[in-house]
XYZ file of C-alpha atoms in Angstrom:
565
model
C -38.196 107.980 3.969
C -35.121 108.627 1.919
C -34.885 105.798 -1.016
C -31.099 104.280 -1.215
C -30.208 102.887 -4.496
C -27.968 99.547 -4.534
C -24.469 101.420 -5.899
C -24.529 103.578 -2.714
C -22.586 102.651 0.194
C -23.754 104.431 3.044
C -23.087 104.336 6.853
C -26.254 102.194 9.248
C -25.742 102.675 12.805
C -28.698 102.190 14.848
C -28.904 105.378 17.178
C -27.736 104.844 20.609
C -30.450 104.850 23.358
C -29.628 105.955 26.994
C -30.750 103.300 29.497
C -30.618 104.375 33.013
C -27.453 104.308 34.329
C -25.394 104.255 30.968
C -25.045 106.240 27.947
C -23.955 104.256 25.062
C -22.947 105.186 21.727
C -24.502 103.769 18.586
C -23.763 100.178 17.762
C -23.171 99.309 14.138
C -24.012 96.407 12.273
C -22.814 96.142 8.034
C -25.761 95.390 6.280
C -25.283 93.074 3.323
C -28.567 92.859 1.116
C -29.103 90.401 -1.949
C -31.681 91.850 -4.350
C -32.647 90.674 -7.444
C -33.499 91.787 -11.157
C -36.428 92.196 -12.780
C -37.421 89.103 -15.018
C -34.924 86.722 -14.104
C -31.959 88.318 -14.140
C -28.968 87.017 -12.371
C -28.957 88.276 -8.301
C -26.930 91.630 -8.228
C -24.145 91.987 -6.278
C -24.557 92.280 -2.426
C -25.033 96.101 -1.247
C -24.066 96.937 1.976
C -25.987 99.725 3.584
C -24.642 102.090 6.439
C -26.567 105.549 7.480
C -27.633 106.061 10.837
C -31.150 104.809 11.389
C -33.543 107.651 14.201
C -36.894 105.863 15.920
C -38.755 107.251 12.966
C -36.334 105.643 9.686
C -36.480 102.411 8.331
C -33.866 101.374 5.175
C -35.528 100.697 1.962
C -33.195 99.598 -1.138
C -34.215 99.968 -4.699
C -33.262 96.571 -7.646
C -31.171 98.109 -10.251
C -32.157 99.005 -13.199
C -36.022 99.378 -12.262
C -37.280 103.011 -12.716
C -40.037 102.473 -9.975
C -39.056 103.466 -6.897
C -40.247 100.356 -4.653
C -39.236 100.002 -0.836
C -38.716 96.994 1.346
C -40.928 96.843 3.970
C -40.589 97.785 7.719
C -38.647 95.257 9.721
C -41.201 93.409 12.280
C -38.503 91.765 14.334
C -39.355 92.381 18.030
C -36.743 94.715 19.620
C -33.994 92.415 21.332
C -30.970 94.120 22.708
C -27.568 94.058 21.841
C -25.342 92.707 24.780
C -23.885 90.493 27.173
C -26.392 90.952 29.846
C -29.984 92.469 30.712
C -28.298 95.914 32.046
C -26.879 96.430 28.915
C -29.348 99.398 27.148
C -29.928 99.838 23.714
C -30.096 100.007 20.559
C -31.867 97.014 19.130
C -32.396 95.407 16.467
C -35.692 95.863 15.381
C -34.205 98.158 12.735
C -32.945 95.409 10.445
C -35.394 94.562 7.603
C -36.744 91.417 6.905
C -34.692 89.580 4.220
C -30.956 91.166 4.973
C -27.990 89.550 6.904
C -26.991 91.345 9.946
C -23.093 91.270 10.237
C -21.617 92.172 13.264
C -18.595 94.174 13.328
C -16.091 92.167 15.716
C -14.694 94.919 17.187
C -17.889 97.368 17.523
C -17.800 99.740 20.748
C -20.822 97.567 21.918
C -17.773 94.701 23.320
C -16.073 95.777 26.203
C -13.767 92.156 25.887
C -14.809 91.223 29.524
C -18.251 90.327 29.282
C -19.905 87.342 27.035
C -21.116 87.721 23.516
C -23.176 84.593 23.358
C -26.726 86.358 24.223
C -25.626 88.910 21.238
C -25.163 86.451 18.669
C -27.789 84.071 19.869
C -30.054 87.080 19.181
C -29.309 87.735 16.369
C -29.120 84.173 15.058
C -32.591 83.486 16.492
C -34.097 86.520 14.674
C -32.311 86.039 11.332
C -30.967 82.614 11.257
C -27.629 83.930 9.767
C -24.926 86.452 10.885
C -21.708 87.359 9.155
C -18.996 88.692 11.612
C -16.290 91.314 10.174
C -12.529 91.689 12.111
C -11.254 94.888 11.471
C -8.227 96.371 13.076
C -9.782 97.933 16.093
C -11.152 97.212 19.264
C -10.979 94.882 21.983
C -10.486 91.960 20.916
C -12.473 88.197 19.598
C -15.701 87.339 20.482
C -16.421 86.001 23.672
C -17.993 82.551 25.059
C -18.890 83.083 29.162
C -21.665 81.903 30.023
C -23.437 79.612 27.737
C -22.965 78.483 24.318
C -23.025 79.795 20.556
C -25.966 78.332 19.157
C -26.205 78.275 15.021
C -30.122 77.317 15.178
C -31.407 74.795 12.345
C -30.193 75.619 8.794
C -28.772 78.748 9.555
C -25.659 80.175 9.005
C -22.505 82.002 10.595
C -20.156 82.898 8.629
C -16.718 84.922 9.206
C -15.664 86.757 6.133
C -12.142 87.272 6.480
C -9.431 84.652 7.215
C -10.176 82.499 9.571
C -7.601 83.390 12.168
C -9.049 86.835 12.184
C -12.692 85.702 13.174
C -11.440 84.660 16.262
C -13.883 82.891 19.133
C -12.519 82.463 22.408
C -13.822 81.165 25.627
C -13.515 82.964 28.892
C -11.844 81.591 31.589
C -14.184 79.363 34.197
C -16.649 79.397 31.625
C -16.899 74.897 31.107
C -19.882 74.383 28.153
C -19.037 73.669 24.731
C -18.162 76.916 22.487
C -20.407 76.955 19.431
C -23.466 74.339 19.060
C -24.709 73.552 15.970
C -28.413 72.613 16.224
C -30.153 71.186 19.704
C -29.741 67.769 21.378
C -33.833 67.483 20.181
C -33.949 69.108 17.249
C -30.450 68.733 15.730
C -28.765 71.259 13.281
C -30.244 70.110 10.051
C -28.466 71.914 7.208
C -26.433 74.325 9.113
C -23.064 75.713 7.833
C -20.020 77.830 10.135
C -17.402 78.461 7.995
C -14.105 81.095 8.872
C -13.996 80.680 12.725
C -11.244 80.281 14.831
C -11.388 78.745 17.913
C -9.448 78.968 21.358
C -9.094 78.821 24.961
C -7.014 81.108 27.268
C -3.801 80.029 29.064
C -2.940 76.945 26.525
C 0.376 76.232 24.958
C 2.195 75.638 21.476
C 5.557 74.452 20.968
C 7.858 72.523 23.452
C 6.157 72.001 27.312
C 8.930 71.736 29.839
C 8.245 68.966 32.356
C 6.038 69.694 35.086
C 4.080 72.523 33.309
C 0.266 73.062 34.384
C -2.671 73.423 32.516
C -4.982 75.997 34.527
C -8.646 74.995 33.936
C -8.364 71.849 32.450
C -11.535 70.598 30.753
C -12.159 67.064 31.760
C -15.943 66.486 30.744
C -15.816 66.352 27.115
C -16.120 70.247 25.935
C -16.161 70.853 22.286
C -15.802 73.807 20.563
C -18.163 73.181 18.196
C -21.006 70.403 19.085
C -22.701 69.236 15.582
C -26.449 67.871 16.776
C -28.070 65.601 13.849
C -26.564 67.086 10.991
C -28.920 66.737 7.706
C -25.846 67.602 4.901
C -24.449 70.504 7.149
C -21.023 72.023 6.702
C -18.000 72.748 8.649
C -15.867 75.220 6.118
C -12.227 76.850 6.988
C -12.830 76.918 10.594
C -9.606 75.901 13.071
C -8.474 76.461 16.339
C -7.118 74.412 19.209
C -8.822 71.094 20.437
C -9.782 71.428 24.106
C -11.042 67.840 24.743
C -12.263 67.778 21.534
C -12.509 70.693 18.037
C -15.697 68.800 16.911
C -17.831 66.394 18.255
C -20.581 65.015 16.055
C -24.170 63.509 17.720
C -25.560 61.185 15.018
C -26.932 62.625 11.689
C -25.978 62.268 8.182
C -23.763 64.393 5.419
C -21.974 66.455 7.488
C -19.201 67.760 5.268
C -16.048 69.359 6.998
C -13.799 70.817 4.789
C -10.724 72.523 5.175
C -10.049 72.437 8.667
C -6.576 73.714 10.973
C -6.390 73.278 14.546
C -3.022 73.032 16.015
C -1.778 72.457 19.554
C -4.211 70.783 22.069
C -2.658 68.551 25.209
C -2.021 65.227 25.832
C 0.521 63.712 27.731
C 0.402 59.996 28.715
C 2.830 60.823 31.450
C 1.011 63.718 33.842
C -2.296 63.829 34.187
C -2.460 67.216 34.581
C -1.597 67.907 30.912
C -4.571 65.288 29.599
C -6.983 67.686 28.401
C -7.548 66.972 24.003
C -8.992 63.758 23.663
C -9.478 64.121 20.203
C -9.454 66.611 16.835
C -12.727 64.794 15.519
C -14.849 62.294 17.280
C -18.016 60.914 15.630
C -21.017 59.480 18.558
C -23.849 57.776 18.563
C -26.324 60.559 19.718
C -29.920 58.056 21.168
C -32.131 61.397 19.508
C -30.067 61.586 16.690
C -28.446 57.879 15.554
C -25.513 57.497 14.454
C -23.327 59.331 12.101
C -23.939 58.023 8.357
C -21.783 59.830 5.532
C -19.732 62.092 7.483
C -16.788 63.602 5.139
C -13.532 65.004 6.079
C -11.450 66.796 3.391
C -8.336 68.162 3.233
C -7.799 68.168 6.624
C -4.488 69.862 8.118
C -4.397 68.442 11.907
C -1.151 69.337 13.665
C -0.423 68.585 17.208
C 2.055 71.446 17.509
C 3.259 70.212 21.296
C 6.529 68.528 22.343
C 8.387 67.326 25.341
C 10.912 70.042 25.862
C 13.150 66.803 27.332
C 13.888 64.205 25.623
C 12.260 61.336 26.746
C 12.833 57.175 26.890
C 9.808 55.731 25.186
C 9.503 51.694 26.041
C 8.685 50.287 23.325
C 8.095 46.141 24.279
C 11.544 45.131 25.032
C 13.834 48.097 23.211
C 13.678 51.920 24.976
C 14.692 54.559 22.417
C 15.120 58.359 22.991
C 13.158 61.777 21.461
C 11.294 64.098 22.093
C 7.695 63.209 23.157
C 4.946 64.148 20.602
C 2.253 65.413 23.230
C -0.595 67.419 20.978
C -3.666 65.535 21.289
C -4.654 61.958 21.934
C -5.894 61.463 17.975
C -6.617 62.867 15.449
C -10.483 61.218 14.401
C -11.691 59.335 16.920
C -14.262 57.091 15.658
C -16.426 55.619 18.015
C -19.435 55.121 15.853
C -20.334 55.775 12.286
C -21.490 54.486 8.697
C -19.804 55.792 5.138
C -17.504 58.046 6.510
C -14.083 59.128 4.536
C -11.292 61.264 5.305
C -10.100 62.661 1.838
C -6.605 64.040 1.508
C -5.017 66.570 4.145
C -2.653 65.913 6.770
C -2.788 64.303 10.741
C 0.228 64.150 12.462
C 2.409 65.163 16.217
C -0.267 63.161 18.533
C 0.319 61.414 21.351
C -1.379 58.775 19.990
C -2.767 58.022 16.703
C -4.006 60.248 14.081
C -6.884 57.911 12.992
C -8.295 55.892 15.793
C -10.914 53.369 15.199
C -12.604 52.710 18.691
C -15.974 51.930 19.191
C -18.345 53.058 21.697
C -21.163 51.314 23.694
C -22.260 49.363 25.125
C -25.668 50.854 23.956
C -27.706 47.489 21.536
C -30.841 48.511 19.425
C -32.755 45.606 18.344
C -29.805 43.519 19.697
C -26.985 44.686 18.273
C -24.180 47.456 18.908
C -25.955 51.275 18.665
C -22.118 52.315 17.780
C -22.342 51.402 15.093
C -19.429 50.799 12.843
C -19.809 50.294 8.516
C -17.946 51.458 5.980
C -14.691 53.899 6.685
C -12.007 54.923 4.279
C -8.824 57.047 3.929
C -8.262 57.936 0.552
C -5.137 59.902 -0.125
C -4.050 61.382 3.304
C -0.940 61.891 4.706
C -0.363 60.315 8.762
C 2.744 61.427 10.471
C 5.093 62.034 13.434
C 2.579 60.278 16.428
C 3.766 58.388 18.778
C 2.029 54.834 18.453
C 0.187 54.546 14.821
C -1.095 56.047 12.007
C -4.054 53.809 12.445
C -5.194 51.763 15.267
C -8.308 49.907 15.764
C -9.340 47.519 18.619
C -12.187 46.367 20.112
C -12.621 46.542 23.917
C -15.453 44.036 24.190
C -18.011 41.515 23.144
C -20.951 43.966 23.441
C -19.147 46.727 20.461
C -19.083 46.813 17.123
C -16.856 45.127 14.235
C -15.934 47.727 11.471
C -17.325 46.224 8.991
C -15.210 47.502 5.874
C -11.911 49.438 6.381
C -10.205 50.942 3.312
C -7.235 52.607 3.273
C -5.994 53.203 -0.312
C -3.099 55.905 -1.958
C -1.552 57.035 1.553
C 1.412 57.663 3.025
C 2.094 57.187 6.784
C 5.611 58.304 7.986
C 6.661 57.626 11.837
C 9.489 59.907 11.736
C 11.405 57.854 13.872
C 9.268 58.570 16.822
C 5.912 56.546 15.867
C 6.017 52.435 16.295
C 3.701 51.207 14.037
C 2.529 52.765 10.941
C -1.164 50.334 10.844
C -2.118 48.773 14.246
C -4.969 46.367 14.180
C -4.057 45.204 17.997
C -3.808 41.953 19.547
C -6.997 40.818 20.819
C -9.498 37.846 21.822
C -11.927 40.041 19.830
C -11.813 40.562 16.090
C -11.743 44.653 15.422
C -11.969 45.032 11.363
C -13.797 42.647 8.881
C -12.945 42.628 4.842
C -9.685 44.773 5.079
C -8.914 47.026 1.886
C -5.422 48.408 1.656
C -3.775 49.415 -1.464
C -1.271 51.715 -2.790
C 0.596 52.281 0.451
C 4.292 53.835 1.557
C 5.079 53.546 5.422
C 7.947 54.572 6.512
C 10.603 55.161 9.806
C 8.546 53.452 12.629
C 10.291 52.164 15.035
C 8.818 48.899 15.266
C 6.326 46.913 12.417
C 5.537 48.841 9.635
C 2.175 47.492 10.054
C 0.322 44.782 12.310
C -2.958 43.229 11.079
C -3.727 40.542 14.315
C -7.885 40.950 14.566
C -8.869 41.155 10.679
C -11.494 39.123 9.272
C -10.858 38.501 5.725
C -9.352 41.218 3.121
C -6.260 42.079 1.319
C -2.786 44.314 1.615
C -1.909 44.923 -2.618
C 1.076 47.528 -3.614
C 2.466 48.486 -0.240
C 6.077 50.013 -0.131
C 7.489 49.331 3.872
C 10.789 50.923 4.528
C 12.954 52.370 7.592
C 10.992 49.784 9.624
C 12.391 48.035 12.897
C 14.585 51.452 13.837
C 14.798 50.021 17.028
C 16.067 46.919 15.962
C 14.506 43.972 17.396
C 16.241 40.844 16.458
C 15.464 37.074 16.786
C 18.405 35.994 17.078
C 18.653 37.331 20.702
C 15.493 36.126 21.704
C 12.869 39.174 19.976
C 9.589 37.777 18.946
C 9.678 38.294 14.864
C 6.393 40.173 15.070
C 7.497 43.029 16.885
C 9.993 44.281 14.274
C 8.895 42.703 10.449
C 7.680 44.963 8.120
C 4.525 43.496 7.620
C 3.324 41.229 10.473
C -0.048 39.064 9.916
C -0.575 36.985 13.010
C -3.702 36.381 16.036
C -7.159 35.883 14.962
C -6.443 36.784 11.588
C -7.614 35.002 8.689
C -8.341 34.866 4.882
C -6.037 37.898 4.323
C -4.372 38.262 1.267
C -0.900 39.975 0.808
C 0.355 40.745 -2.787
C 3.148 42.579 -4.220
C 4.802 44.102 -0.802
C 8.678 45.411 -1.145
C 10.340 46.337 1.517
C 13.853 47.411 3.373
C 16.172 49.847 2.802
C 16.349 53.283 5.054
C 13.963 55.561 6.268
C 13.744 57.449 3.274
C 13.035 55.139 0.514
C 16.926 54.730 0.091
C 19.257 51.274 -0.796
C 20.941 51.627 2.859
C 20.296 48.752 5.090
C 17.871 49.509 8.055
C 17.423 47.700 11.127
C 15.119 45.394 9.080
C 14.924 41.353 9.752
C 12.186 40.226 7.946
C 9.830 42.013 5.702
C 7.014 39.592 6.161
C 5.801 37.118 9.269
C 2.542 35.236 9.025
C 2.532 33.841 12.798
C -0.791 32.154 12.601
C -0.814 28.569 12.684
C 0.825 26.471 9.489
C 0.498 23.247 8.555
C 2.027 21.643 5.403
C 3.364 24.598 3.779
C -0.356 26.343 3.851
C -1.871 28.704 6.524
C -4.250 27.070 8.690
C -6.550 30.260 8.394
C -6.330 30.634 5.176
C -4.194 33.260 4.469
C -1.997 33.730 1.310
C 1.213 36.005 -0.197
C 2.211 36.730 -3.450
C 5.149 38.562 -4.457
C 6.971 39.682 -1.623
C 9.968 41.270 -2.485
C 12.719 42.610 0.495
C 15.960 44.649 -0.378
C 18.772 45.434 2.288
C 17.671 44.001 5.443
C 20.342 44.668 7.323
C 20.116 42.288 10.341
C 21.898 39.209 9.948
C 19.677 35.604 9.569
C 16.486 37.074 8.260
C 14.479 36.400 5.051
C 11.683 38.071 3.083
C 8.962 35.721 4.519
C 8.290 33.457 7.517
C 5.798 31.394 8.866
C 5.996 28.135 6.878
C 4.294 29.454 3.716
C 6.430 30.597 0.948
C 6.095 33.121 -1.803
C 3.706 31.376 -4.304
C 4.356 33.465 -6.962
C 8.219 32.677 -7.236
């Protein structure tokens, strides 16, 4: 047994074993190996080991600094082989002691880029619980999902360690699973982290789609790339890709943390079916083994949809048509159909075809009588929404039998239509209230084409420090017969009650400036007024509007004035 000491850097390569039909060379795996000091000491930095290992070696590694000469023991793994199927032949990986981190070498001459690589990894997570995956230059290209999925088993770990875009997983064509599943259905994923993946699909598209393009093997059954089972404070780190139907879905659990993430592109186009394939960036579900998601946190998320009509296009917006071209990345951005205490902190959502934030609930599941989707708690805390084609927000409620967000706060953001989007908040119409106790504060929206923001189904809460300007692009005006709600800058109106609207300004251009927009009214309360007071309680105070350019508006309507003079 030859003793290697920590400083050495030396060459593993388990020796390559002839199987019947096949000679194969060695396959090599980079070996990183924490050890640590004698008394205490901090951990020493990670060695990485490389010699090639005969049927007779086994790698021992000596702490430095200790004069004794003490060696790991023999590895006891059972021998699994390395491959994409059963004719593959050796080497295996019985070779790897007990204690290290296997890290396979993305473009080893073990991949032949045709066949699968999930029963590779999957062995080698099941047997370690962790794998780090190097890119190099060479080879034949990512890793490969066929035939089933990644699996990162409970509180393990896989990890790419270079940029993300170079650890690159991709699924074969005809292959219809998810890509990477943290966790099982029963078990879920407890603490499990992926961090430095990048995810994609074969024969999808970035940039401007010319009409009548087809999507070949178009995912219609809700595929994720990466499927998060019961999370128990697991991590999503610097992984990206593009959305098929959906980048992450999340069953239940509680603390997932995703941080960091890119995807760009994904398809959605309300006008051909054939390109409806990304539902969604994020979606959070009520799993029945798992619950429902409780403290999930987004940060700094970059989200771009990345697809555009080629054309321009007429979009019909109520009673005005305007031109552009066509957002058409996904549907949204989050799509949160159930959930308790979950934030989106800074980053970026913009270019879907819908919204980047949509606030939908599932069911119609009822534990103990009441909605299983559930719905407590969400915020947006300094994020930036952009560029989509309906809102920056929406939330609605389809029926009786789902769940009222109870709790919405959406404070220090900025939410810019571009002069494609039409609303920059959309709480819809709707026999159904969708949001109790509203908290917005500390808000700029900007170039929509219609209201800057539409609050019909709240319950009670308050709008305080919201800047509305380059609203109404596509000028709706009451004077020819346009309802005022369609086009103010702030529009309270429906089932809405108790709501409380203080110190909104408003008008001028798209861009903050002292032109005059298409603006008629900053503010309409619709809702029913008797006496000079709201007849659901509602209230405004300091509402101030500068260059509306329509003729025969007014900062407020509705019957109520500004109380604060």
């Amino acid at each position: 047994m030859r003793i290697v000491r920590l400083t050495e850097r030396v060459a593993l390569r388990f020796g390559g074993r002839r199987g019947p039909d096949t000679a194969e060379p060695g396959r090599r795996f980079m070996l990183p190996m924490l050890v640590g000091l004698a008394g205490g000491a901090a951990w020493a930095k990670p060695a990485v080991a490389q010699r090639t290992l005969g049927d007779a070696d086994s790698l021992s590694v000596v702490p430095a600094g200790q004069s004794a000469r003490v060696a790991l023991p023999e590895a006891v793994n059972p021998q699994v082989a390395i491959g994409g199927v059963t004719a593959t032949p050796a080497p295996y990986l019985s070779k790897i002691a007990s204690g290290q981190i296997p890290v396979l070498d993305m473009f080893g001459p073990y991949r032949d880029g045709v066949r699968g690589d999930e029963t590779l990894l999957n062995a080698i997570l099941n047997g370690h619980n962790a794998c780090y995956i190097k890119p190099n230059i060479r080879g034949v290209g990512p890793v490969l999902a066929k035939d089933g999925p990644i699996i990162v088993p409970q509180n393990g770990k896989l990890i790419g360690i270079a940029g993300r875009q170079s650890t690159t997983i991709t699924r074969l064509s005809g292959y219809t699973g998810d890509t990477l599943q943290m966790g099982s259905p029963t078990s879920g994923m407890g603490s499990a982290e992926i961090e430095g993946l990048w995810f994609t699909a074969p024969g999808r598209f970035l940039g401007a789609v010319p009409a009548g393009t087809k999507l070949g093997g178009r995912l219609t059954a809700g595929q994720a790339h990466i499927r998060a089972y019961g999370s128990q404070s697991g991590a999503i780190r610097n992984c990206g890709g593009m959305p098929i139907p959906y980048f992450i879905a999340q069953q239940g659990g509680y603390g997932l943390t995703i941080e960091n993430s890119f995807t760009i592109g994904g398809l959605w186009d309300r006008t051909q079916t054939a390109l409806q394939e990304a539902i969604a960036v994020l979606v959070t579900n009520y799993d029945p083994v798992h619950g429902h998601p409780t403290c999930t946190t987004v940060i700094n998320p970059n989200w771009v949809g990345g697809n555009s009509a080629s054309e321009s296009r007429t979009i019909k917006l109520y009673s005005k048509s305007y031109e552009c071209k066509e957002r058409i990345g996904p549907k949204y951005g989050w799509l949160h159909a159930a959930g308790e205490d979950c934030q989106m902190i800074g980053g970026f959502a913009g270019g879907f075809n819908r919204s980047p934030i949509a606030i939908l609930p599932g069911g119609p599941e009822l534990i103990g009588g009441k909605p299983a989707w559930v719905q407590i708690k969400f915020s947006l805390l300094g994020a930036r929404l952009d560029e989509s084609m309906w809102a920056g927000i929406e939330a609605r409620r389809a029926e009786a039998s789902q769940a009222v967000l109870n709790i919405l706060s959406v404070a220090n953001c900025e939410f810019n239509g571009q002069l494609v989007g039409a609303h920059g908040i959309d709480i819809s119409p709707s026999p159904l209230m969708a949001v109790a106790r509203l908290r917005a504060a500390n808000l700029v929206l900007a170039a929509y084409q219609g209201a800057g923001a539409r609050f019909y189904a709240v319950d009670g809460g308050e709008v305080h420090k919201a800047d509305i300007h380059g609203f109404n692009v596509a000028g709706f005006d009451t004077t020819k017969g346009d309802p005022i709600d369609y086009g103010a800058g702030l529009v309270i109106g429906g089932l809405t009650r108790n709501m409380a609207v203080t110190d909104l300004r408003g008008g001028g251009g798209p861009n903050g400036d002292t032109d005059p927009n298409n603006g008629q009214y900053l503010f309409a309360d619709t809702t029913p007024v008797s006496r000079g007071q709201s007849k659901q309680g509602n209230s405004y105070h300091r509402v101030r509007a500068t260059n509306l350019g329509l003729a025969g508006g007014a900062p407020a309507m509705g019957g109520v004035n500004d109380t604060a003079g």
